[in-house]
Amino acid sequence: MNESPNTTLLRERWPEGAVVYHIYPRSFQDSNGDGVGDLKGIEQRLDYLQSLGVTALWLSPFYPSPMADFGYDIADYYDVDELFGTLDDFRSLLTAAHNHDIKVIIDLVPNHTSDAHQWFIDSSASRDNPKSDWYIWRDAKDHDARGNPIAPNNWLDVLTGHSAWQWNETRGQFYLHSFDVRQPDLNWTNPEVREAFKNIMRYWLDMGVDGFRVDAVYWLAKDPLLHDDPENPKYRASEDLLYEALLHTKSCGWPPVYAYLSEMCDVLKEPEFTSKERFMVTEAYPERHNVLSAYLQFYVGMDPAVAAPFNFEGTALPWEVAPWRDFLSRFHTALDELSPLCVASYAFGNHDKPRVASRIGVNEARSAAVMLLTLPGMAFIYYGEELGMQDVAIPIDRVRDPAALGDPKNGIGRDPERTPMQWSAAENAGFTQGTPWLPIADDYTSVNVETQSLNAQSSLTLYRTLGTLRRDSATLKRGSLSVHSSGCDDVLAYDRALNGHEQYVTYVNFADQTRICTIEPNNTLTLVVSSAADTVVPHESKNSLTLQAHEAAVFVATTPS
Ligand code: GLC
């Protein structure tokens, strides 16, 4: 694609180089003592977010919900659950965030509603009501010897691994729920459903939100003939989740996914929204054998001027140099070839995945932060990640996640990464005056915002340095990426460069020992920030540099003129 002046402008869109802070509203800041975080609590913390270099927020769902899946089961797309506040609280948060130069993207959950949504109540009332075809209803395939209806096919619910079909007596039919039984799937082949979502988007865009994170998009389109999913030949019944018994080639990911997402892109491009650079990021975890092409398919299938898929390599790749080097080189080369409009989107954690410090290690997580905040595109920080918050062992009697309650092999599920934000060493970590909905981590007296703010070596200080560096640097926002040799097998090295601006070089040592690497000929490197809290090794000599175990460091490179 040729670069036109227009293209250059689009490269200055806010998602390029954004520092996006992902808030799980239940767990961020409680303002009214009910033990659950809320919108007013978020508003109170905007100064903190600004000091971190944050340029955008992603809010997980705050809509009215029975909370069967903690808000991902939505009963009304046009309002705020009273647990989180009111619509006016949302408007106030939006205005305050914008006054802090922080964009706000909200969660859009198009695949399913709550079973308490009026659409579903209407749809399940009879076979011939105006909403009868808004969900995926099917007759029983047959009846068993006892006369019980048999589900139309073998599809499984993602959260619990049980049948994805639930019998409904009133209609005498099954409905499909790809997630929890209380999350019936909408029928996206029905144009009325698609129109309803476009109107939901317009409503929030009119209010001023800057875009959406779009939930679980692979499930929007499935095999229309409802063939069985094939069995997974590698399934180990004693160890693997029930859901993994099948390969999900029929129950999700069919080609119309991209057409439906394109329709959503069209809304973002409507004249009243396009001038304001609205943007959406889609959630889809690709099969591991096919990662790169799966990500690229989204860029091709959507419009990269207004949409990008999450790239979840930060939650999936082992912390090893080879897979990272390979992914970064191939992914960014492919994106550059596709279109200069493609925005990458990196995350090392979210509300569904183990916390990065628990998954790869505390020092390794500091290096990951350096990568996250020096790679191109959108950098998503999951709340608390900046403190090095870890997964919390939830006592069995306090487990809340429906995935854990539905399949014992899920253990304690996703609650460990959803525990309250650690603000201070005060009671309940300063999160609430009441009883927190999930336990607070034991380490909160040392791992908290107040304590780490005073410590120049803390994880928070590292994130602040990196976040503000990225926010204020044209190169880190819009510069090109090139991965190059570091002269050492264990060390990843890449440059970020932009005409007329500083050039940055990042080195990441994946080894648990000191490593020496080479500096590109004629480059003089000046250290900007390092992940190693107590770095003692001299960083620079004429043409080599020494990195400590698991150290990642960012340098400004200058070449003599
Ligand atoms: C997404 C959400 C997850 C939720 C699921 C069903 O994967 O991130 O939390 O359970 O969709 O909505």
Coordinates of C-alpha atoms and ligand atoms in Angstrom, one line a residue:
M1 CA 0.0 0.0 0.0
N2 CA 1.4 3.5 -0.9
E3 CA 1.7 6.1 1.8
S4 CA -0.4 9.1 1.2
P5 CA -0.6 12.2 3.4
N6 CA -3.8 10.7 4.7
T7 CA -1.9 7.5 5.7
T8 CA 0.6 9.6 7.6
L9 CA -2.2 11.2 9.5
L10 CA -3.7 7.9 10.3
R11 CA -0.3 6.7 11.7
E12 CA -0.8 9.5 14.3
R13 CA -4.0 7.9 15.5
W14 CA -4.1 7.5 19.3
P15 CA -3.8 3.7 19.3
E16 CA -0.3 3.9 17.8
G17 CA 1.9 3.7 20.9
A18 CA -1.0 3.9 23.3
V19 CA -0.4 2.9 26.9
V20 CA -3.7 1.2 27.7
Y21 CA -4.6 0.3 31.3
H22 CA -7.1 -2.5 31.6
I23 CA -9.4 -2.2 34.6
Y24 CA -11.5 -5.0 35.9
P25 CA -14.0 -2.6 37.6
R26 CA -15.0 -5.1 40.4
S27 CA -11.4 -5.1 41.7
F28 CA -9.9 -1.6 41.1
Q29 CA -11.2 0.8 43.7
D30 CA -14.3 0.6 45.9
S31 CA -15.8 4.1 46.7
N32 CA -18.9 3.1 48.7
G33 CA -17.7 0.3 51.0
D34 CA -19.7 -2.6 49.5
G35 CA -16.5 -4.6 48.8
V36 CA -16.8 -4.2 45.0
G37 CA -15.0 -1.7 42.9
D38 CA -17.0 1.0 41.1
L39 CA -16.9 3.8 38.5
K40 CA -16.5 6.5 41.1
G41 CA -13.5 4.6 42.4
I42 CA -11.9 4.6 39.0
E43 CA -12.4 8.3 38.6
Q44 CA -10.7 8.9 42.0
R45 CA -7.6 7.2 40.6
L46 CA -7.1 9.1 37.3
D47 CA -4.2 11.1 38.6
Y48 CA -2.4 7.9 39.5
L49 CA -3.1 6.5 36.0
Q50 CA -1.8 9.7 34.4
S51 CA 1.4 9.5 36.4
L52 CA 1.9 6.1 35.0
G53 CA 1.9 7.4 31.4
V54 CA -1.5 5.9 30.7
T55 CA -3.1 7.2 27.5
A56 CA -6.2 5.0 27.4
L57 CA -8.4 2.8 29.6
W58 CA -10.2 -0.4 28.8
L59 CA -13.0 -1.1 31.2
S60 CA -14.3 -4.6 31.5
P61 CA -18.1 -4.7 31.5
F62 CA -20.0 -2.5 33.9
Y63 CA -23.5 -3.0 32.5
P64 CA -26.5 -4.4 34.4
S65 CA -25.9 -8.1 34.9
P66 CA -26.8 -11.0 37.1
M67 CA -23.0 -11.5 37.4
A68 CA -23.1 -15.2 36.4
D69 CA -19.8 -14.4 34.6
F70 CA -19.1 -11.2 36.5
G71 CA -20.5 -8.8 33.9
Y72 CA -19.8 -10.7 30.7
D73 CA -23.5 -11.8 31.0
I74 CA -25.2 -8.5 30.1
A75 CA -28.8 -7.9 30.8
D76 CA -29.0 -4.3 29.3
Y77 CA -26.4 -2.8 27.0
Y78 CA -27.6 0.7 27.6
D79 CA -27.0 1.2 31.3
V80 CA -24.7 0.7 34.3
D81 CA -25.1 -1.9 37.0
E82 CA -26.0 -0.3 40.3
L83 CA -23.1 -2.2 41.8
F84 CA -20.8 0.0 39.7
G85 CA -22.8 3.2 39.9
T86 CA -25.0 5.1 37.4
L87 CA -24.9 6.3 33.9
D88 CA -24.1 9.7 35.2
D89 CA -21.1 8.2 37.0
F90 CA -20.0 6.8 33.7
R91 CA -20.4 10.2 32.0
S92 CA -18.5 11.9 34.7
L93 CA -15.7 9.3 34.5
L94 CA -15.5 9.7 30.7
T95 CA -15.3 13.5 31.0
A96 CA -12.7 13.3 33.8
A97 CA -10.6 10.8 31.8
H98 CA -10.7 13.0 28.7
N99 CA -9.6 15.9 30.9
H100 CA -6.6 13.8 31.9
D101 CA -5.9 13.1 28.2
I102 CA -6.9 9.5 28.7
K103 CA -9.2 7.8 26.1
V104 CA -11.8 5.3 27.2
I105 CA -12.6 2.0 25.4
I106 CA -15.4 -0.2 26.8
D107 CA -16.1 -3.9 26.5
L108 CA -18.6 -4.9 23.9
V109 CA -20.0 -8.4 24.3
P110 CA -21.7 -9.3 21.1
N111 CA -21.8 -13.1 21.1
H112 CA -24.1 -13.7 24.0
T113 CA -26.4 -11.8 26.4
S114 CA -27.5 -12.8 29.9
D115 CA -30.5 -15.1 30.1
A116 CA -32.0 -12.2 32.0
H117 CA -31.8 -9.9 29.0
Q118 CA -35.3 -8.9 27.7
W119 CA -34.4 -10.2 24.3
F120 CA -33.8 -13.7 25.6
I121 CA -36.9 -13.5 27.8
D122 CA -38.9 -12.6 24.7
S123 CA -37.2 -15.1 22.5
S124 CA -37.7 -18.0 24.9
A125 CA -41.4 -17.3 25.4
S126 CA -42.6 -19.0 22.2
R127 CA -41.5 -20.1 18.8
D128 CA -43.2 -17.3 16.9
N129 CA -42.5 -14.1 18.7
P130 CA -40.6 -11.2 17.0
K131 CA -37.4 -12.1 18.8
S132 CA -37.8 -15.9 18.3
D133 CA -34.8 -16.0 15.9
W134 CA -32.5 -13.8 17.8
Y135 CA -30.8 -16.7 19.6
I136 CA -29.7 -20.1 18.4
W137 CA -32.6 -22.5 19.0
R138 CA -32.7 -26.1 17.7
D139 CA -35.0 -29.1 18.1
A140 CA -33.7 -32.1 20.0
K141 CA -31.8 -34.5 17.8
D142 CA -33.7 -37.4 19.3
H143 CA -34.8 -38.6 22.7
D144 CA -33.0 -41.2 24.9
A145 CA -34.6 -44.3 26.3
R146 CA -36.0 -42.3 29.2
G147 CA -37.5 -39.8 26.9
N148 CA -35.0 -37.0 27.6
P149 CA -34.2 -34.8 24.7
I150 CA -30.7 -35.3 23.1
A151 CA -28.7 -32.2 22.2
P152 CA -28.4 -31.3 18.5
N153 CA -24.6 -31.9 18.5
N154 CA -21.6 -32.4 20.7
W155 CA -20.5 -28.8 21.1
L156 CA -19.1 -27.9 24.5
D157 CA -19.4 -24.8 26.7
V158 CA -16.0 -23.0 26.9
L159 CA -16.2 -22.3 30.6
T160 CA -17.3 -25.6 32.0
G161 CA -16.7 -28.2 29.2
H162 CA -20.3 -29.5 29.6
S163 CA -22.8 -29.5 26.7
A164 CA -23.2 -26.1 25.1
W165 CA -27.0 -26.8 24.7
Q166 CA -29.6 -26.2 27.3
W167 CA -33.2 -27.5 27.1
N168 CA -36.0 -24.9 27.4
E169 CA -39.4 -26.4 28.3
T170 CA -41.4 -23.5 27.1
R171 CA -40.1 -23.6 23.5
G172 CA -39.5 -27.4 23.6
Q173 CA -36.1 -26.7 22.1
F174 CA -32.5 -26.3 23.0
Y175 CA -30.6 -23.0 23.0
L176 CA -26.9 -22.7 22.4
H177 CA -24.6 -21.2 25.0
S178 CA -20.9 -21.3 24.0
F179 CA -20.0 -20.0 27.4
D180 CA -22.0 -20.3 30.7
V181 CA -25.5 -21.7 30.6
R182 CA -26.7 -18.3 31.7
Q183 CA -25.1 -16.7 28.5
P184 CA -27.2 -17.7 25.5
D185 CA -25.6 -17.1 22.1
L186 CA -27.1 -14.5 19.9
N187 CA -27.9 -15.5 16.3
W188 CA -25.5 -13.3 14.3
T189 CA -26.9 -14.6 11.0
N190 CA -30.0 -12.5 11.8
P191 CA -29.5 -9.0 10.4
E192 CA -31.7 -7.6 13.2
V193 CA -29.2 -8.8 15.8
R194 CA -26.4 -7.1 13.9
E195 CA -28.3 -3.9 13.6
A196 CA -29.1 -4.0 17.3
F197 CA -25.3 -4.1 18.1
K198 CA -24.6 -1.3 15.7
N199 CA -27.1 0.8 17.6
I200 CA -25.5 -0.1 20.9
M201 CA -22.1 1.0 19.5
R202 CA -23.6 4.3 18.2
Y203 CA -25.1 5.0 21.6
W204 CA -21.8 4.8 23.5
L205 CA -19.9 6.5 20.7
D206 CA -22.4 9.4 20.8
M207 CA -21.7 9.6 24.5
G208 CA -18.1 10.0 23.7
V209 CA -16.3 6.7 24.3
D210 CA -13.2 6.2 22.1
G211 CA -13.8 2.6 21.1
F212 CA -14.4 -0.9 22.1
R213 CA -12.7 -4.1 23.2
V214 CA -14.8 -6.7 21.4
D215 CA -15.4 -10.0 23.4
A216 CA -15.0 -13.5 22.2
V217 CA -15.4 -12.8 18.5
Y218 CA -14.6 -16.3 17.2
W219 CA -18.0 -17.4 18.4
L220 CA -19.9 -15.0 16.3
A221 CA -19.9 -17.5 13.4
K222 CA -20.1 -21.3 13.6
D223 CA -20.9 -24.1 11.1
P224 CA -24.4 -23.3 10.0
L225 CA -25.0 -27.1 9.5
L226 CA -24.0 -27.7 13.1
H227 CA -21.7 -30.6 12.4
D228 CA -20.1 -32.2 15.5
D229 CA -16.7 -30.9 16.6
P230 CA -14.0 -33.6 15.9
E231 CA -12.5 -35.3 18.9
N232 CA -9.1 -34.1 20.1
P233 CA -6.7 -37.1 19.5
K234 CA -4.2 -35.6 22.0
Y235 CA -6.8 -35.3 24.8
R236 CA -5.6 -36.7 28.2
A237 CA -8.8 -37.3 30.1
S238 CA -7.2 -37.3 33.5
E239 CA -5.3 -34.0 33.1
D240 CA -6.9 -31.8 30.5
L241 CA -10.0 -29.5 30.8
L242 CA -13.3 -31.1 29.7
Y243 CA -13.5 -28.5 27.0
E244 CA -10.3 -29.7 25.4
A245 CA -11.8 -33.1 24.6
L246 CA -12.8 -31.7 21.2
L247 CA -11.2 -29.6 18.5
H248 CA -13.4 -26.6 18.0
T249 CA -13.4 -26.4 14.2
K250 CA -17.1 -26.3 13.8
S251 CA -18.4 -24.5 16.9
C252 CA -16.5 -21.2 16.3
G253 CA -14.3 -19.2 13.9
W254 CA -16.2 -19.6 10.7
P255 CA -15.5 -17.0 7.9
P256 CA -18.5 -14.7 8.5
V257 CA -16.7 -13.6 11.7
Y258 CA -14.7 -11.1 9.6
A259 CA -17.8 -9.9 7.7
Y260 CA -19.6 -9.2 11.0
L261 CA -16.6 -7.4 12.4
S262 CA -16.3 -5.3 9.2
E263 CA -19.9 -4.2 9.8
M264 CA -18.8 -3.0 13.2
C265 CA -15.9 -1.2 11.6
D266 CA -18.3 0.6 9.3
V267 CA -20.0 2.1 12.4
L268 CA -16.6 3.4 13.6
K269 CA -16.2 5.0 10.1
E270 CA -19.5 6.8 10.1
P271 CA -18.8 10.5 9.5
E272 CA -19.7 11.6 13.0
F273 CA -17.3 9.1 14.6
T274 CA -14.4 8.8 12.2
S275 CA -13.0 12.3 12.8
K276 CA -12.6 11.3 16.4
E277 CA -10.5 8.3 15.7
R278 CA -12.7 5.6 17.2
F279 CA -11.0 2.2 17.4
M280 CA -11.8 -1.4 18.4
V281 CA -9.6 -4.3 19.5
T282 CA -10.9 -7.8 19.1
E283 CA -10.5 -10.8 21.5
A284 CA -9.6 -14.1 19.8
Y285 CA -7.2 -16.7 21.0
P286 CA -5.8 -18.5 17.9
E287 CA -4.9 -22.2 17.8
R288 CA -1.2 -22.4 18.7
H289 CA -0.1 -24.1 15.4
N290 CA -1.5 -21.2 13.4
V291 CA -0.9 -18.1 15.3
L292 CA 0.6 -15.7 12.8
S293 CA -1.9 -16.3 10.0
A294 CA -4.7 -16.2 12.5
Y295 CA -3.7 -12.7 13.6
L296 CA -3.1 -11.5 10.1
Q297 CA -6.5 -12.8 9.0
F298 CA -8.1 -10.2 11.3
Y299 CA -6.1 -7.3 9.8
V300 CA -7.1 -8.5 6.4
G301 CA -10.7 -9.2 7.4
M302 CA -11.3 -6.0 9.3
D303 CA -10.3 -2.5 8.5
P304 CA -6.8 -1.7 10.0
A305 CA -7.7 2.0 10.0
V306 CA -10.2 1.4 12.8
A307 CA -9.5 -2.1 14.2
A308 CA -6.9 -4.5 15.4
P309 CA -6.9 -7.9 17.0
F310 CA -5.2 -8.5 20.3
N311 CA -2.0 -10.4 20.0
F312 CA -1.8 -12.7 23.0
E313 CA 1.7 -13.9 22.6
G314 CA 2.6 -12.2 25.8
T315 CA 0.2 -14.5 27.6
A316 CA 1.2 -17.6 25.6
L317 CA 4.8 -17.8 24.5
P318 CA 7.3 -19.3 26.9
W319 CA 9.8 -16.7 28.3
E320 CA 12.5 -17.8 25.8
V321 CA 14.5 -15.8 23.3
A322 CA 13.9 -18.0 20.2
P323 CA 10.1 -17.9 20.0
W324 CA 10.1 -14.2 20.8
R325 CA 12.7 -13.3 18.2
D326 CA 10.9 -15.4 15.7
F327 CA 7.5 -14.0 16.4
L328 CA 8.5 -10.3 16.5
S329 CA 10.5 -10.5 13.2
R330 CA 7.8 -12.4 11.3
F331 CA 4.8 -10.6 12.8
H332 CA 6.1 -7.1 12.2
T333 CA 7.5 -7.8 8.8
A334 CA 4.1 -9.2 7.8
L335 CA 2.2 -6.2 9.2
D336 CA 4.5 -3.8 7.4
E337 CA 3.9 -5.6 4.1
L338 CA 0.1 -5.7 4.7
S339 CA -0.5 -2.0 5.4
P340 CA 1.1 0.9 7.3
L341 CA -2.2 1.2 9.0
C342 CA -1.9 -2.0 11.0
V343 CA -1.6 -1.4 14.7
A344 CA 0.0 -4.2 16.8
S345 CA -1.5 -4.8 20.2
Y346 CA 0.4 -6.5 23.0
A347 CA -0.8 -7.8 26.4
F348 CA 1.1 -9.9 29.0
G349 CA -2.0 -10.4 31.2
N350 CA -5.7 -10.0 31.5
H351 CA -8.7 -11.1 33.7
D352 CA -8.7 -14.5 32.1
K353 CA -5.0 -15.4 32.3
P354 CA -2.5 -16.0 35.1
R355 CA -0.6 -12.8 36.1
V356 CA 2.6 -12.3 34.2
A357 CA 4.8 -12.2 37.4
S358 CA 3.4 -15.6 38.4
R359 CA 3.7 -17.2 35.0
I360 CA 7.2 -16.2 34.1
G361 CA 8.8 -14.9 37.3
V362 CA 9.2 -11.5 39.0
N363 CA 12.5 -10.4 37.3
E364 CA 11.3 -11.8 34.0
A365 CA 8.1 -9.8 34.4
R366 CA 10.1 -6.6 34.8
S367 CA 11.9 -7.4 31.5
A368 CA 8.5 -8.1 29.9
A369 CA 7.4 -4.6 30.9
V370 CA 10.4 -3.2 29.1
M371 CA 9.4 -5.1 26.0
L372 CA 5.7 -4.3 26.3
L373 CA 6.4 -0.6 26.5
T374 CA 9.0 -0.4 23.8
L375 CA 7.3 -2.5 21.1
P376 CA 5.0 -0.8 18.5
G377 CA 1.3 -0.5 18.8
M378 CA -1.0 -0.7 21.8
A379 CA 0.5 -1.8 25.0
F380 CA -2.1 -3.2 27.5
I381 CA -1.2 -3.1 31.2
Y382 CA -3.5 -5.3 33.3
Y383 CA -4.3 -3.4 36.6
G384 CA -1.7 -4.3 39.3
E385 CA 0.7 -5.6 36.7
E386 CA 2.7 -2.4 37.3
L387 CA 3.2 -3.5 40.9
G388 CA 4.2 -7.0 40.0
M389 CA 1.0 -8.3 41.6
Q390 CA 0.9 -12.1 41.6
D391 CA -1.9 -14.7 41.4
V392 CA -3.5 -15.2 44.7
A393 CA -4.4 -18.6 46.1
I394 CA -8.1 -18.4 46.7
P395 CA -9.5 -20.6 49.5
I396 CA -11.9 -23.1 47.9
D397 CA -14.9 -21.7 49.8
R398 CA -14.3 -18.3 48.3
V399 CA -13.9 -19.3 44.7
R400 CA -16.4 -17.3 42.5
D401 CA -15.4 -18.0 38.9
P402 CA -18.1 -20.0 37.1
A403 CA -15.3 -21.8 35.1
A404 CA -13.8 -23.1 38.3
L405 CA -17.2 -24.0 39.8
G406 CA -18.2 -25.8 36.5
D407 CA -15.1 -27.9 35.8
P408 CA -13.0 -29.0 38.8
K409 CA -10.0 -29.4 36.6
N410 CA -10.0 -25.6 36.2
G411 CA -8.8 -25.6 39.9
I412 CA -9.6 -22.2 41.3
G413 CA -10.1 -20.8 37.9
R414 CA -9.6 -17.1 37.0
D415 CA -10.1 -15.6 40.5
P416 CA -6.4 -15.6 41.3
E417 CA -5.7 -12.8 38.7
R418 CA -8.8 -10.8 39.7
T419 CA -8.0 -10.0 43.3
P420 CA -8.3 -6.3 44.5
M421 CA -5.8 -3.7 43.5
Q422 CA -3.2 -3.1 46.2
W423 CA -3.1 0.6 46.9
S424 CA -1.5 0.9 50.3
A425 CA -0.5 -1.0 53.4
A426 CA -3.7 0.0 55.1
E427 CA -6.5 -2.4 55.8
N428 CA -7.7 -4.2 52.7
A429 CA -4.9 -2.6 50.8
G430 CA -6.8 0.6 50.6
F431 CA -9.2 -1.1 48.1
T432 CA -12.4 -1.0 50.3
Q433 CA -13.7 0.0 53.6
G434 CA -15.9 -3.1 53.5
T435 CA -15.3 -6.8 52.9
P436 CA -13.5 -7.3 49.6
W437 CA -15.4 -9.6 47.1
L438 CA -12.2 -11.6 46.7
P439 CA -9.3 -12.0 49.2
I440 CA -6.5 -9.5 49.1
A441 CA -3.0 -10.9 48.4
D442 CA -0.9 -11.6 51.5
D443 CA 2.0 -9.5 50.1
Y444 CA -0.1 -6.2 50.0
T445 CA 1.9 -4.6 52.8
S446 CA 4.9 -4.4 50.6
V447 CA 3.5 -4.7 47.1
N448 CA 1.3 -1.7 46.9
V449 CA 1.2 1.7 45.2
E450 CA 2.1 3.8 48.2
T451 CA 5.2 1.8 49.2
Q452 CA 6.4 1.3 45.7
S453 CA 6.0 5.0 44.8
L454 CA 8.7 5.8 47.4
N455 CA 11.1 3.2 46.0
A456 CA 13.3 4.1 43.0
Q457 CA 13.9 0.5 42.2
S458 CA 10.3 -0.7 42.4
S459 CA 8.3 -2.3 39.7
L460 CA 6.0 0.7 39.8
T461 CA 8.9 3.1 39.3
L462 CA 10.0 1.1 36.3
Y463 CA 6.5 1.1 34.7
R464 CA 6.3 4.9 35.4
T465 CA 9.6 5.5 33.7
L466 CA 8.7 3.4 30.7
G467 CA 5.1 4.5 30.5
T468 CA 5.9 8.2 30.5
L469 CA 8.9 7.6 28.1
R470 CA 6.5 6.0 25.6
R471 CA 3.8 8.5 26.0
D472 CA 6.2 11.4 25.3
S473 CA 8.3 9.7 22.6
A474 CA 7.3 10.0 18.9
T475 CA 9.7 7.1 18.1
L476 CA 8.2 4.7 20.6
K477 CA 4.8 5.6 19.4
R478 CA 5.2 5.6 15.6
G479 CA 8.7 4.4 14.8
S480 CA 9.5 1.4 12.8
L481 CA 10.8 -1.8 14.5
S482 CA 13.7 -3.9 13.4
V483 CA 14.9 -7.0 15.2
H484 CA 18.7 -7.4 14.8
S485 CA 21.5 -9.6 16.1
S486 CA 22.8 -8.9 19.6
G487 CA 25.9 -11.1 19.2
C488 CA 24.5 -13.4 21.9
D489 CA 22.0 -16.2 21.5
D490 CA 20.2 -15.5 24.7
V491 CA 19.7 -11.8 24.1
L492 CA 16.9 -10.3 21.9
A493 CA 17.8 -6.9 20.4
Y494 CA 15.6 -4.5 18.5
D495 CA 15.6 -0.9 17.3
R496 CA 12.8 1.7 17.1
A497 CA 13.5 4.5 14.7
L498 CA 11.7 7.5 13.2
N499 CA 13.1 10.1 10.9
G500 CA 14.1 13.2 12.8
H501 CA 13.7 11.6 16.2
E502 CA 15.8 9.7 18.7
Q503 CA 16.5 6.1 18.0
Y504 CA 16.0 3.5 20.7
V505 CA 17.6 0.1 21.1
T506 CA 16.2 -2.5 23.5
Y507 CA 18.2 -5.5 24.7
V508 CA 16.4 -8.3 26.6
N509 CA 18.5 -11.0 28.3
F510 CA 16.4 -14.2 28.6
A511 CA 19.2 -16.1 30.4
D512 CA 19.4 -16.4 34.1
Q513 CA 23.1 -15.4 34.0
T514 CA 25.1 -12.4 32.9
R515 CA 25.5 -12.1 29.1
I516 CA 27.7 -9.9 27.0
C517 CA 26.4 -8.6 23.7
T518 CA 27.7 -6.5 20.9
I519 CA 26.8 -3.0 19.9
E520 CA 26.0 -2.2 16.3
P521 CA 29.1 -0.7 14.7
N522 CA 29.3 3.1 15.0
N523 CA 26.5 3.2 17.6
T524 CA 27.0 4.9 20.9
L525 CA 24.4 3.8 23.5
T526 CA 23.2 5.8 26.4
L527 CA 21.2 3.9 29.0
V528 CA 17.7 5.2 29.5
V529 CA 16.1 2.6 31.7
S530 CA 16.9 -0.9 32.9
S531 CA 14.7 -3.6 34.4
A532 CA 17.5 -4.6 36.8
A533 CA 16.7 -3.0 40.1
D534 CA 20.2 -3.2 41.5
T535 CA 22.3 -3.0 38.3
V536 CA 26.0 -3.0 39.2
V537 CA 27.4 -4.2 35.9
P538 CA 28.7 -1.3 33.8
H539 CA 26.5 -1.1 30.7
E540 CA 28.7 0.4 28.1
S541 CA 32.1 -0.1 26.7
K542 CA 33.1 0.8 23.2
N543 CA 31.5 -2.1 21.4
S544 CA 30.0 -4.4 23.9
L545 CA 27.6 -4.3 26.8
T546 CA 26.9 -6.5 29.7
L547 CA 23.5 -7.4 30.8
Q548 CA 22.6 -9.0 34.1
A549 CA 20.5 -12.2 34.4
H550 CA 17.0 -11.4 33.1
E551 CA 17.9 -7.7 32.5
A552 CA 16.1 -5.8 29.8
A553 CA 17.5 -2.3 29.0
V554 CA 16.6 0.6 26.7
F555 CA 19.2 2.8 25.2
V556 CA 19.3 5.9 23.0
A557 CA 21.6 5.2 20.1
T558 CA 23.6 7.9 18.5
T559 CA 25.9 7.7 15.5
P560 CA 28.7 10.2 15.1
S561 CA 27.9 12.7 12.3
Ligands
GLC1 C1 -14.2 -13.4 27.2 C2 -14.0 -12.8 28.5 C3 -14.2 -13.8 29.6 C4 -15.6 -14.3 29.5 C5 -15.9 -14.8 28.1 C6 -17.4 -14.9 27.9 O1 -13.2 -14.4 26.9 O2 -12.7 -12.2 28.5 O3 -13.9 -13.2 30.9 O4 -15.8 -15.3 30.5 O5 -15.5 -13.9 27.1 O6 -18.0 -13.7 27.8

